[in-house]
mmCIF file of C-alpha atoms and ligand atoms in Angstrom:
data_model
loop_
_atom_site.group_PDB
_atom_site.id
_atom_site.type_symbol
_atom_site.label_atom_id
_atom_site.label_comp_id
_atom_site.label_asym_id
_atom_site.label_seq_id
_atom_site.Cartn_x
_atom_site.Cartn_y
_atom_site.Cartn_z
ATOM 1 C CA UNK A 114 128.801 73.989 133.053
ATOM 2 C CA UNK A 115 126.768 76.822 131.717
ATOM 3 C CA UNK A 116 128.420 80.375 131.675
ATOM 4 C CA UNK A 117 125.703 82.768 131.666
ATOM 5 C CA UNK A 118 125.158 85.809 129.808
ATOM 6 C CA UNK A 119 123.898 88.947 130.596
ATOM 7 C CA UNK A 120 122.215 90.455 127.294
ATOM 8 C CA UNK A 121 121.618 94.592 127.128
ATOM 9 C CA UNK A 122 118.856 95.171 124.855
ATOM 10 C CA UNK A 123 118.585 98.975 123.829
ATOM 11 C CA UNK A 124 115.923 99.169 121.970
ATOM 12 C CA UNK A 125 115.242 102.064 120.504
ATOM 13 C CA UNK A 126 117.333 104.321 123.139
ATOM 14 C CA UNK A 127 120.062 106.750 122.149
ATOM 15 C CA UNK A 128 121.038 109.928 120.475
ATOM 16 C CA UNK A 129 124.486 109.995 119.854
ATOM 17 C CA UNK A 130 125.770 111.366 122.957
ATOM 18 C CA UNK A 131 124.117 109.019 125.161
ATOM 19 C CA UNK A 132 125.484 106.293 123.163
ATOM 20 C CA UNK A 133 128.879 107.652 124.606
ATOM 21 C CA UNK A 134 128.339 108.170 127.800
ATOM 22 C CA UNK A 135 126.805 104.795 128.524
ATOM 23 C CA UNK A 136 129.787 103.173 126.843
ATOM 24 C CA UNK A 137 132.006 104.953 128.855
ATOM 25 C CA UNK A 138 129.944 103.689 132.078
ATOM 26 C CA UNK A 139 130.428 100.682 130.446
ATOM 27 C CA UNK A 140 134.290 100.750 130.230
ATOM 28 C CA UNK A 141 134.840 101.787 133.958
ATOM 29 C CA UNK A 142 132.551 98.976 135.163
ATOM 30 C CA UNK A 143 133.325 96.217 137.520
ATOM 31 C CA UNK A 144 132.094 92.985 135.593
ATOM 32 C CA UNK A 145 132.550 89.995 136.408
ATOM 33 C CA UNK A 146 134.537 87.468 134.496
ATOM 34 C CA UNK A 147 132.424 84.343 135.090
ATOM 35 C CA UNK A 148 129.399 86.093 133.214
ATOM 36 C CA UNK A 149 129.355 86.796 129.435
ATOM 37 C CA UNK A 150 128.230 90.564 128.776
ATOM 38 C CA UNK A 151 126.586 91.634 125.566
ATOM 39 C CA UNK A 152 125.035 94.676 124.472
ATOM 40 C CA UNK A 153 122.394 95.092 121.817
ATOM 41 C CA UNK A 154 122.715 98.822 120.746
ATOM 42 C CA UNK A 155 120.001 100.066 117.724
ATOM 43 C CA UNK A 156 121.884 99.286 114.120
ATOM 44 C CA UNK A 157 122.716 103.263 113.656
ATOM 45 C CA UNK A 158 125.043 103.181 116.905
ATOM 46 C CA UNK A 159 126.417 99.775 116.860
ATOM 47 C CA UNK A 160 129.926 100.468 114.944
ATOM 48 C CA UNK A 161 129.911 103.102 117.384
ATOM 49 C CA UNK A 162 129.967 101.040 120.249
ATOM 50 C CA UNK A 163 132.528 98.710 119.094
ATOM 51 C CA UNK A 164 134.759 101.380 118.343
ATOM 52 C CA UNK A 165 134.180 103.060 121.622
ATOM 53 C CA UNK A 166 134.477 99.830 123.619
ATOM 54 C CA UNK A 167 137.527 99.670 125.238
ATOM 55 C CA UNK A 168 137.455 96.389 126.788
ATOM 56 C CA UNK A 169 137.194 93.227 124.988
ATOM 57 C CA UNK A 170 134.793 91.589 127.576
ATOM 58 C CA UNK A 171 131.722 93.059 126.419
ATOM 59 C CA UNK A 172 130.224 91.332 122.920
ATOM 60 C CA UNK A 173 128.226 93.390 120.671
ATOM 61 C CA UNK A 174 124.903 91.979 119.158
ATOM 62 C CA UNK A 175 122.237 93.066 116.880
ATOM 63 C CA UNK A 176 118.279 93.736 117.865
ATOM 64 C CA UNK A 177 117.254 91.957 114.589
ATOM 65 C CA UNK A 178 118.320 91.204 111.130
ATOM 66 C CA UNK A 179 116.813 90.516 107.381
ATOM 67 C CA UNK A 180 115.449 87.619 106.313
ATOM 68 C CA UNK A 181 118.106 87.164 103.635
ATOM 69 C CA UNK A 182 121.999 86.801 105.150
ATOM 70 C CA UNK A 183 123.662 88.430 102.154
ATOM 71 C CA UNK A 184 123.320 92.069 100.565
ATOM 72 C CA UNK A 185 121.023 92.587 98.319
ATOM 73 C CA UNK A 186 117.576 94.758 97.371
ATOM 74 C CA UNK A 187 116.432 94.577 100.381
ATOM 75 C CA UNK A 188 115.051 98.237 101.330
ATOM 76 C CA UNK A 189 116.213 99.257 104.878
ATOM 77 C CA UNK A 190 116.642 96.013 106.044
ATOM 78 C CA UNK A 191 120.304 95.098 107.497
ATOM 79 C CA UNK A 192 121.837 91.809 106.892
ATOM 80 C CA UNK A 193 123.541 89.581 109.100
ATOM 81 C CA UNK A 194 126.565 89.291 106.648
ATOM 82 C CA UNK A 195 126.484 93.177 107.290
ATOM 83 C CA UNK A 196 126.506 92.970 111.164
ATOM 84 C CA UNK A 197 128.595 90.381 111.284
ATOM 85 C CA UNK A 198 131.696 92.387 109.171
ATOM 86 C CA UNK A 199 130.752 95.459 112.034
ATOM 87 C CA UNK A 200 131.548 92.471 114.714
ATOM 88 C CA UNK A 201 128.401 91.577 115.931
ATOM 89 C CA UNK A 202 128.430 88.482 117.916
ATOM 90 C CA UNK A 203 124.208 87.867 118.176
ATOM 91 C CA UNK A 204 121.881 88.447 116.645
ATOM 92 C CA UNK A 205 118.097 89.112 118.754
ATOM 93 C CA UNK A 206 115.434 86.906 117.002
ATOM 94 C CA UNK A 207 111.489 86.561 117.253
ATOM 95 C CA UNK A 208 111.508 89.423 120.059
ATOM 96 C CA UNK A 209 108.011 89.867 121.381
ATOM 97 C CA UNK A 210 107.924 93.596 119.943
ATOM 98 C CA UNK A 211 108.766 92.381 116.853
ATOM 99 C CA UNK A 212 106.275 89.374 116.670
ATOM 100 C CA UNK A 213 103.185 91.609 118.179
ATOM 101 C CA UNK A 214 104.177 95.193 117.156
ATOM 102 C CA UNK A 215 106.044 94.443 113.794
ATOM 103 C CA UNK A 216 103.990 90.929 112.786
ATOM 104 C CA UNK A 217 106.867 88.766 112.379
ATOM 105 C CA UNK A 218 105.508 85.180 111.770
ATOM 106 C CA UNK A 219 107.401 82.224 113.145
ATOM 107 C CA UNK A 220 108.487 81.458 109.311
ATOM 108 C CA UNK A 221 109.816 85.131 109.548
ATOM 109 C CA UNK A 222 111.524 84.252 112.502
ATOM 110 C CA UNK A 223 112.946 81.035 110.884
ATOM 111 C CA UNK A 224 114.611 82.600 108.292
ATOM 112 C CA UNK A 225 116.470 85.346 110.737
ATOM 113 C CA UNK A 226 117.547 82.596 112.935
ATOM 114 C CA UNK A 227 119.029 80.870 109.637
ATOM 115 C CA UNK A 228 120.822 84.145 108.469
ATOM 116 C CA UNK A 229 122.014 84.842 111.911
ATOM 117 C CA UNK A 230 123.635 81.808 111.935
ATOM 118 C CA UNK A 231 125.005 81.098 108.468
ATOM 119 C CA UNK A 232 127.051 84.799 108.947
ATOM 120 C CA UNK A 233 128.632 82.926 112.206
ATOM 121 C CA UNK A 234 126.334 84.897 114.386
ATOM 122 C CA UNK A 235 124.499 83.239 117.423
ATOM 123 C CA UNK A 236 120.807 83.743 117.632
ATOM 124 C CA UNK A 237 118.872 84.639 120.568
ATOM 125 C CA UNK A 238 115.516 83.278 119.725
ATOM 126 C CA UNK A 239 113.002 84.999 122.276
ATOM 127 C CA UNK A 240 109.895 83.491 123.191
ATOM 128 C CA UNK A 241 107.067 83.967 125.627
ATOM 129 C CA UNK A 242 102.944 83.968 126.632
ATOM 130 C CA UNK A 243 100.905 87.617 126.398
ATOM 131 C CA UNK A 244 98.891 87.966 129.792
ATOM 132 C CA UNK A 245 95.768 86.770 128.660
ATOM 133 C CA UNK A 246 97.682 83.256 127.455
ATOM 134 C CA UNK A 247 99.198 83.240 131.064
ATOM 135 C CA UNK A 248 95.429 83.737 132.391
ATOM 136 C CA UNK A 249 94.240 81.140 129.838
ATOM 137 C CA UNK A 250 96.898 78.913 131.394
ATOM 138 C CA UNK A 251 98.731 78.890 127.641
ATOM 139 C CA UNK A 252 102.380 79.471 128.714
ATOM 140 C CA UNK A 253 103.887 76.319 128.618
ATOM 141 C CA UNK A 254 101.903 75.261 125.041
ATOM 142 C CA UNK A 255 102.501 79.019 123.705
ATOM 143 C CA UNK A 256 106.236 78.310 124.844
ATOM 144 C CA UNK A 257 106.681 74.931 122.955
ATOM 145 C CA UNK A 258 104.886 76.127 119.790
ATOM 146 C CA UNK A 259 107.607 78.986 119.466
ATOM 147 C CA UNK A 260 110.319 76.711 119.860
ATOM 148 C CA UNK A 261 108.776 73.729 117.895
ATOM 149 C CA UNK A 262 108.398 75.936 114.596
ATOM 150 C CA UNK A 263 112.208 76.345 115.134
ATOM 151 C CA UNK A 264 112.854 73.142 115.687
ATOM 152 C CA UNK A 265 110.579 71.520 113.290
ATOM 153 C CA UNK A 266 111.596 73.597 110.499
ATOM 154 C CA UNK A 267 115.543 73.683 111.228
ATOM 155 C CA UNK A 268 116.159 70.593 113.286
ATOM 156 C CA UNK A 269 116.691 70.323 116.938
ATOM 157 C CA UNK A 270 120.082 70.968 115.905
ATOM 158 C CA UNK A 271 120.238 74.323 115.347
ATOM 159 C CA UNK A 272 119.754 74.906 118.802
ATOM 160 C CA UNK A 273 123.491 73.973 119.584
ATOM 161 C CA UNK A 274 125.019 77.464 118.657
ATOM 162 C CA UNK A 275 121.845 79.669 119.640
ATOM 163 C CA UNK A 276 120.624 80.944 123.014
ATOM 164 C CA UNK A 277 116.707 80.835 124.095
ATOM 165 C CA UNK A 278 115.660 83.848 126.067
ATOM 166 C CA UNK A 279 112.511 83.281 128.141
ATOM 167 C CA UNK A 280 110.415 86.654 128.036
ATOM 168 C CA UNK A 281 106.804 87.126 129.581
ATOM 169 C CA UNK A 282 105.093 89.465 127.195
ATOM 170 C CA UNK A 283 103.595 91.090 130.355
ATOM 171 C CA UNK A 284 106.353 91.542 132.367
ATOM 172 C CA UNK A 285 108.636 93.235 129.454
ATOM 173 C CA UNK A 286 108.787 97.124 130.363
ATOM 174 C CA UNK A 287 105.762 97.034 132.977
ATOM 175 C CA UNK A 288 107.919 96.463 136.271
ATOM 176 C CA UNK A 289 106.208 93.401 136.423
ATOM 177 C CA UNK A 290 108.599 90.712 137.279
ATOM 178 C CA UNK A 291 107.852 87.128 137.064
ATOM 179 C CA UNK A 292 108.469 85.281 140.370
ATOM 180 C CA UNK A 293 111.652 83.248 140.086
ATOM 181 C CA UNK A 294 109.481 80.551 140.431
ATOM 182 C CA UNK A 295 107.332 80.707 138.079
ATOM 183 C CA UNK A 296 110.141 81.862 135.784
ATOM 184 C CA UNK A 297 112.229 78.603 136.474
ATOM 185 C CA UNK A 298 109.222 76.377 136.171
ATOM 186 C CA UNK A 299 108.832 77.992 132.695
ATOM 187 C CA UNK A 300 112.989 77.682 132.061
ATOM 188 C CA UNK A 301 112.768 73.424 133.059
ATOM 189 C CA UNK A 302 109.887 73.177 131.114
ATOM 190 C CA UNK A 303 111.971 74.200 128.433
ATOM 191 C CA UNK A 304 115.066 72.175 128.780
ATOM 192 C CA UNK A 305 112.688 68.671 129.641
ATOM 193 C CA UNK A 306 111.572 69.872 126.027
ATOM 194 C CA UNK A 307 114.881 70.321 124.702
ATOM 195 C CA UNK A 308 116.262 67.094 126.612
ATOM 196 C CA UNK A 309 113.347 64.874 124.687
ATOM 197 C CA UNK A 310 115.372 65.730 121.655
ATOM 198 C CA UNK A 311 119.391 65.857 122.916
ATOM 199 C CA UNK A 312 120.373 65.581 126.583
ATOM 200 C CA UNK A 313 123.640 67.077 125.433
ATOM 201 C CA UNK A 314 121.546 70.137 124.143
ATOM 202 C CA UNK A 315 119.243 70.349 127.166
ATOM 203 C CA UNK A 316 122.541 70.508 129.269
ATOM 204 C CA UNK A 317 124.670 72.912 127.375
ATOM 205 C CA UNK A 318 121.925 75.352 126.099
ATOM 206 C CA UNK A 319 121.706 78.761 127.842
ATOM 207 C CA UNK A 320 118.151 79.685 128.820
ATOM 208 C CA UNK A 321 118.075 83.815 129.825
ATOM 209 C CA UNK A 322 114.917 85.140 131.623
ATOM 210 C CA UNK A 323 113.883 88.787 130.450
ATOM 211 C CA UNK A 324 111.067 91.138 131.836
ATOM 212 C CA UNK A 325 111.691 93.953 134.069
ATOM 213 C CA UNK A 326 114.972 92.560 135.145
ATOM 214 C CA UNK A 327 116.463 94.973 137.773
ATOM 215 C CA UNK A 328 119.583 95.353 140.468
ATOM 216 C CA UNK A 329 116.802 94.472 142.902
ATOM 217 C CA UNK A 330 115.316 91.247 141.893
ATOM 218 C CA UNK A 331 118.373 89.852 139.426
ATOM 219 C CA UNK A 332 120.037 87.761 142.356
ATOM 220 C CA UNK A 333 116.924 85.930 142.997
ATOM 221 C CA UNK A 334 116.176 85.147 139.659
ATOM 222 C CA UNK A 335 119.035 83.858 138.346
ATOM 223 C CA UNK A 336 120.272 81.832 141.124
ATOM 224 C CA UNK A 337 117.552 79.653 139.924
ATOM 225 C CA UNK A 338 118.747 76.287 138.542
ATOM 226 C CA UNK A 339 117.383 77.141 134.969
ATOM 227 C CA UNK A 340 118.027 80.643 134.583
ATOM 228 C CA UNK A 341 121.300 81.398 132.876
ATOM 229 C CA UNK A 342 121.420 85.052 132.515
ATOM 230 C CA UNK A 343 119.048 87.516 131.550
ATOM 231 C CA UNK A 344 117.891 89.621 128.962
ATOM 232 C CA UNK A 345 117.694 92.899 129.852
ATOM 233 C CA UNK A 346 116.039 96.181 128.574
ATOM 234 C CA UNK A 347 115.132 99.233 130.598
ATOM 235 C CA UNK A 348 118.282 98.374 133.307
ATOM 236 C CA UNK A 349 120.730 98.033 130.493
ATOM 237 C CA UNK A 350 120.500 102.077 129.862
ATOM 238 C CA UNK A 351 122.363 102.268 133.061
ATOM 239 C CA UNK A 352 125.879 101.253 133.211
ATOM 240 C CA UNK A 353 126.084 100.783 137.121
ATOM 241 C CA UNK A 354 122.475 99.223 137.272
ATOM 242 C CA UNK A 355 123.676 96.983 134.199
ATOM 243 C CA UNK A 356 126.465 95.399 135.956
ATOM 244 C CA UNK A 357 124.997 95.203 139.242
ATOM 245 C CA UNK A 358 122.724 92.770 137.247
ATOM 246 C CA UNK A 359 125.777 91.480 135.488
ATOM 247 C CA UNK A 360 127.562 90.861 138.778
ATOM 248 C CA UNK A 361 124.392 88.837 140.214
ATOM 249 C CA UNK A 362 124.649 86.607 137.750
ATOM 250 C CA UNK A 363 128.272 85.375 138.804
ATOM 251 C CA UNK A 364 129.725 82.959 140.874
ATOM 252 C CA UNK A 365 126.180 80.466 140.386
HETATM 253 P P1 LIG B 96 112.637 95.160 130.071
HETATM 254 O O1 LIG B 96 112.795 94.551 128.584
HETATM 255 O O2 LIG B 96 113.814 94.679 130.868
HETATM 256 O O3 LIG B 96 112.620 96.637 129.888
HETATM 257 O O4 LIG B 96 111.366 94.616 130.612
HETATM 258 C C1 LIG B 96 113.292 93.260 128.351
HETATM 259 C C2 LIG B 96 113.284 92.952 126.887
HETATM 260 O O5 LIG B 96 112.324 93.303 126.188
HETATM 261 O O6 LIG B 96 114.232 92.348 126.350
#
């Protein structure tokens, strides 16, 4: 049985007293306790957040980390050894802003998932098709090759402690949702991938759904049999909107 998680990613949202005031929206909300809650806060506010966290059932994670998981010369980069000691639980990896905007190859990607997880952190490793490889009818192969340079360069494996988010390039922060439909078709096709390598893995792995997530259409999507949670951005600024989301994802 899958407990899904509800993942708030930031971005690059908050001044300092924002920061606070969504925490403490965050501390006075009604969550439910079937759902695992994480935020993602930008590095320069996350020991902020776990300080100002006054519950225990909300996780902390990280939007990215360095290639390297120790310290080191590594100018402006933050290492997963680092976020780890500030209690990060995850660790976002191969986000599609960071892939298109920032250039990170998949052997960029690689190594993050590696340091992630060898400072006891679990990767999120996000993947997903740009509109015109949805038009080109692309998803599923785009899909497979972002896993497969995972897999075939750190063995199926590694999968066991990570979670996969499923994000549509064009639905992330255009209101565009995709169906739940054609979200869950992309969601099996990933786990009959997974499942040619480990059943076990296919099983236990959580597969989150993120683009334009909102109170309005989270129900539907993630009372689909694939979709295990959701990755969240522009709704995770707003506690009550957050875990409305959060809530929908109970009681599967
Ligand atoms: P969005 O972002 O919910 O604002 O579309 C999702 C994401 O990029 O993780």
């Amino acid at each position: 049985m899958r407990k899904p998680l509800v993942a708030g990613n930031w971005k690059m949202h908050g001044l300092r007293a924002d920061i606070v005031e969504l925490v403490d929206g965050l501390n006075k909300a009604d969550l439910p306790d079937d759902v695992e809650v994480a935020v993602f806060p930008p590095f320069i506010h996350v020991e902020r957040v776990v300080g100002a966290l006054s519950r225990s059932d909300i996780k902390v994670g990280a939007q990215d980390c360095a290639i390297q998981p120790g310290q080191g010369a590594l100018t402006g980069e933050v290492s997963a050894s680092q976020l780890r000691d500030l209690e990060c639980k995850y660790v976002l990896v191969g986000h599609s802003e960071r892939r298109l905007v920032l250039g990170e190859s998949d052997q960029v990607i690689c190594d993050k998932f590696v340091s992630a997880q060898s400072a006891q952190m679990i990767p999120v490793l996000c993947v997903g098709e740009t509109r015109e490889q949805r038009e080109a009818g692309e998803t599923f192969e785009v899909v497979r090759e972002q896993l497969g340079a995972v897999i075939d360069a750190l063995g199926v494996q590694s999968l066991v402690s990570a979670v996969v988010a499923y994000e549509p390039v064009w639905a992330i922060g255009t209101g565009l949702t995709a169906t739940p439909d054609e979200a869950q078709a992309v969601h099996a096709e990933i786990r009959a991938l997974l499942s040619g390598y480990s059943k076990d893995l296919a099983e236990e792995i959580r597969i989150l759904y993120g683009g334009s997530v909102k109170a309005t259409n989270a129900a539907e999507l993630f009372g689909m049999p694939d979709i295990d949670g959701g990755l969240v951005g522009g709704a995770s600024l707003n506690a009550d909107e957050f875990s409305t989301i959060c809530r929908a994802a109970g009681c599967k």
